[in-house]
Coordinates of N, CA and C in Angstrom, one line a residue:
Q26 N 13.5 22.8 -5.0 CA 13.4 22.0 -3.5 C 12.1 21.9 -3.1
M27 N 12.3 20.5 -2.2 CA 11.1 20.2 -1.7 C 10.9 20.6 -0.1
D28 N 10.4 21.1 0.3 CA 10.0 21.8 1.9 C 10.2 19.8 2.8
E29 N 11.1 20.6 3.4 CA 10.1 19.3 4.6 C 9.3 18.3 4.9
E30 N 7.8 19.2 4.7 CA 6.5 18.9 4.9 C 6.4 18.0 3.6
T31 N 6.8 18.2 3.0 CA 5.8 17.7 0.6 C 6.9 17.1 1.2
V32 N 7.8 16.6 1.7 CA 8.9 15.2 1.3 C 8.2 14.5 2.4
W33 N 7.8 14.8 3.7 CA 7.2 13.9 4.9 C 6.0 13.5 4.1
T34 N 4.8 14.1 3.4 CA 3.8 13.9 2.9 C 3.8 12.8 1.8
Q35 N 4.7 13.1 1.0 CA 5.4 12.1 0.0 C 5.5 11.1 0.9
A36 N 6.4 10.9 1.8 CA 7.6 9.4 2.3 C 6.5 8.9 3.3
S37 N 5.0 10.1 3.4 CA 4.4 8.9 4.3 C 2.6 7.7 3.5
R38 N 2.9 8.2 2.0 CA 2.1 7.2 1.2 C 2.6 6.0 0.6
L39 N 4.3 6.1 1.1 CA 4.5 4.7 0.6 C 4.7 3.6 1.9
R40 N 4.7 2.1 1.6 CA 4.7 1.3 2.3 C 5.9 0.6 2.7
D41 N 6.6 0.5 3.7 CA 7.4 -0.1 4.5 C 7.8 -1.6 3.3
P42 N 8.5 -2.2 2.7 CA 8.1 -3.7 1.7 C 9.0 -4.2 2.4
N43 N 8.7 -4.2 4.3 CA 9.6 -5.1 4.7 C 7.9 -5.7 5.8
S44 N 7.1 -5.2 5.7 CA 6.1 -4.6 7.4 C 5.2 -6.2 6.5
Y45 N 4.5 -5.9 7.6 CA 3.7 -7.5 7.4 C 2.3 -7.2 6.5
F46 N 1.9 -6.5 5.6 CA 1.3 -5.7 4.5 C 1.4 -6.7 4.1
N47 N 2.5 -6.0 3.4 CA 3.9 -6.6 2.9 C 3.7 -7.6 1.9
M48 N 4.5 -8.4 3.8 CA 4.6 -9.9 2.6 C 3.3 -10.7 2.6
S49 N 2.4 -10.1 3.5 CA 0.8 -10.7 3.7 C 0.9 -10.5 1.8
L50 N 0.6 -9.8 1.5 CA 0.2 -9.4 0.1 C 1.1 -10.5 -1.4
E51 N 2.9 -10.3 -0.4 CA 3.6 -11.1 -1.7 C 2.7 -12.2 -1.9
L52 N 2.7 -12.9 -0.4 CA 3.0 -14.1 -0.5 C 0.8 -14.4 -0.7
F53 N 0.2 -13.7 -0.5 CA -1.1 -14.4 -2.1 C -0.4 -14.3 -3.0
G54 N 0.0 -12.8 -3.4 CA 0.4 -13.0 -4.6 C 0.9 -14.1 -4.9
L55 N 1.5 -15.1 -4.1 CA 2.6 -16.2 -4.7 C 1.5 -17.8 -5.0
V56 N 0.6 -17.3 -4.0 CA -0.8 -18.9 -3.9 C -1.1 -18.4 -5.5
M57 N -1.6 -17.1 -5.3 CA -2.6 -16.7 -7.1 C -2.1 -16.8 -8.1
L58 N -1.1 -16.6 -8.1 CA 0.7 -17.0 -9.3 C 0.3 -18.8 -9.7
A59 N 0.5 -18.9 -8.9 CA 0.8 -20.7 -9.0 C -1.0 -21.1 -9.2
Y60 N -1.8 -21.1 -9.0 CA -3.2 -20.9 -9.0 C -3.9 -20.9 -10.5
D61 N -2.9 -18.7 -10.4 CA -3.1 -19.2 -12.7 C -2.4 -19.7 -13.0
L62 N -1.2 -20.6 -13.0 CA -0.4 -21.4 -13.4 C -0.7 -22.0 -13.4
T63 N -1.4 -22.7 -12.9 CA -2.0 -24.1 -12.3 C -3.7 -24.3 -13.4
V64 N -5.1 -23.6 -13.7 CA -5.7 -23.6 -13.6 C -6.1 -22.7 -15.0
V65 N -5.4 -22.4 -15.2 CA -5.4 -22.1 -16.7 C -5.2 -22.4 -17.8
P66 N -4.0 -23.1 -18.3 CA -3.9 -24.2 -19.4 C -5.0 -25.0 -19.0
Y67 N -4.7 -25.3 -17.9 CA -5.9 -26.8 -17.9 C -7.5 -26.4 -18.4
V68 N -7.9 -25.3 -17.8 CA -9.3 -25.0 -18.3 C -9.6 -23.9 -19.9
L69 N -7.9 -23.4 -20.5 CA -8.5 -23.4 -22.1 C -7.6 -24.7 -22.9
A70 N -7.2 -25.6 -21.9 CA -6.8 -26.6 -22.9 C -7.5 -27.7 -23.0
W71 N -9.1 -28.1 -22.2 CA -10.2 -28.7 -22.4 C -11.3 -27.8 -22.8
D72 N -11.5 -26.7 -23.0 CA -12.6 -25.9 -22.6 C -13.1 -25.4 -22.2
M73 N -12.9 -25.6 -21.1 CA -13.8 -25.4 -20.4 C -15.1 -24.6 -19.7
T74 N -15.7 -24.7 -19.0 CA -16.8 -23.2 -18.9 C -16.9 -22.9 -17.2
L75 N -16.4 -21.4 -17.2 CA -16.5 -21.2 -16.2 C -17.4 -20.7 -15.3
D76 N -17.9 -22.3 -14.3 CA -18.7 -22.3 -12.9 C -18.8 -22.2 -11.9
G77 N -19.2 -22.3 -11.1 CA -18.9 -22.2 -10.1 C -17.8 -21.0 -9.4
I78 N -16.5 -22.3 -8.8 CA -15.4 -22.5 -8.2 C -14.9 -21.5 -8.8
L79 N -14.9 -21.9 -10.1 CA -14.3 -21.2 -11.8 C -14.3 -19.4 -11.9
Q80 N -15.5 -20.1 -12.1 CA -15.8 -18.1 -12.0 C -15.7 -17.5 -10.8
V81 N -15.2 -17.8 -9.9 CA -15.4 -16.9 -8.4 C -13.4 -17.2 -8.3
M82 N -13.1 -17.6 -8.7 CA -11.1 -18.2 -8.5 C -10.9 -17.1 -9.4
S83 N -11.8 -17.3 -10.7 CA -11.1 -15.5 -11.6 C -11.4 -14.0 -11.5
W84 N -12.2 -14.6 -11.1 CA -13.2 -12.9 -10.6 C -11.7 -13.0 -9.3
I85 N -11.6 -13.2 -8.3 CA -10.6 -12.7 -7.2 C -8.9 -12.9 -8.1
S86 N -8.8 -13.5 -9.0 CA -7.6 -13.8 -9.2 C -7.0 -11.9 -10.2
L87 N -8.6 -11.6 -11.2 CA -8.0 -11.2 -12.2 C -8.2 -9.6 -11.3
S88 N -8.9 -9.6 -10.0 CA -9.0 -8.0 -8.7 C -8.4 -8.3 -8.5
F89 N -7.6 -9.7 -7.4 CA -5.8 -9.2 -6.9 C -4.5 -8.4 -7.4
W90 N -5.0 -9.4 -9.3 CA -3.8 -8.9 -10.0 C -4.2 -7.4 -10.4
T91 N -5.6 -6.3 -9.9 CA -5.3 -5.3 -10.5 C -4.9 -3.9 -9.7
V92 N -5.5 -4.4 -8.2 CA -5.4 -4.0 -7.5 C -3.5 -4.0 -7.1
D93 N -3.1 -5.6 -7.5 CA -1.2 -5.5 -6.9 C -0.8 -4.5 -7.8
I94 N -1.6 -4.2 -8.8 CA -0.9 -3.1 -9.7 C -0.7 -1.8 -9.0
F95 N -1.8 -1.6 -9.0 CA -2.1 -0.1 -8.4 C -1.2 0.5 -6.7
M96 N -1.2 -1.1 -5.6 CA -0.3 -1.2 -5.0 C 1.0 -1.3 -4.6
S97 N 1.6 -2.0 -6.3 CA 3.3 -1.5 -6.2 C 3.4 0.2 -6.7
F98 N 2.7 0.4 -7.2 CA 3.1 1.9 -7.5 C 3.4 3.0 -5.5
C99 N 2.6 2.5 -4.7 CA 2.6 2.4 -3.3 C 4.0 2.1 -2.5
R100 N 4.0 1.1 -3.1 CA 5.1 0.4 -2.3 C 7.0 1.4 -2.1
G101 N 7.4 0.6 -1.2 CA 8.8 2.4 -1.1 C 9.8 0.6 -1.5
Y102 N 10.9 1.1 -1.0 CA 12.0 0.3 -1.6 C 13.0 0.8 0.0
I103 N 14.2 0.3 -0.3 CA 14.9 0.9 1.4 C 16.3 1.5 0.5
V104 N 17.2 2.2 0.9 CA 18.4 3.2 0.8 C 18.9 3.4 2.0
D105 N 19.6 3.0 2.4 CA 20.5 3.5 3.5 C 19.8 3.3 5.2
G106 N 19.0 2.5 4.5 CA 18.4 2.0 5.9 C 16.8 2.5 5.9
E107 N 16.4 3.6 5.2 CA 15.1 4.1 5.1 C 14.2 4.9 3.8
V108 N 13.0 4.4 4.2 CA 12.1 3.6 2.9 C 12.1 4.9 2.1
V109 N 11.9 4.4 0.7 CA 12.5 6.0 0.4 C 10.9 5.8 -1.1

């Protein structure tokens, strides 16, 4: 069994799924998804080189999705009105 201090320490690491920070990340993820769904097929179909803004955006996209995976491990969920 876990004592109350252990439970509090673990719960403090979780992000509230309804927080503005989490909603901002989700909105930015939607923008990045729209960008990836639009640009990646275009770049692959016409064998374009990643120069300038395409290279910058590809690094931003790659970085965002990598960080998003790890941030998902810290996102809580709600059960009976409490973040778990």
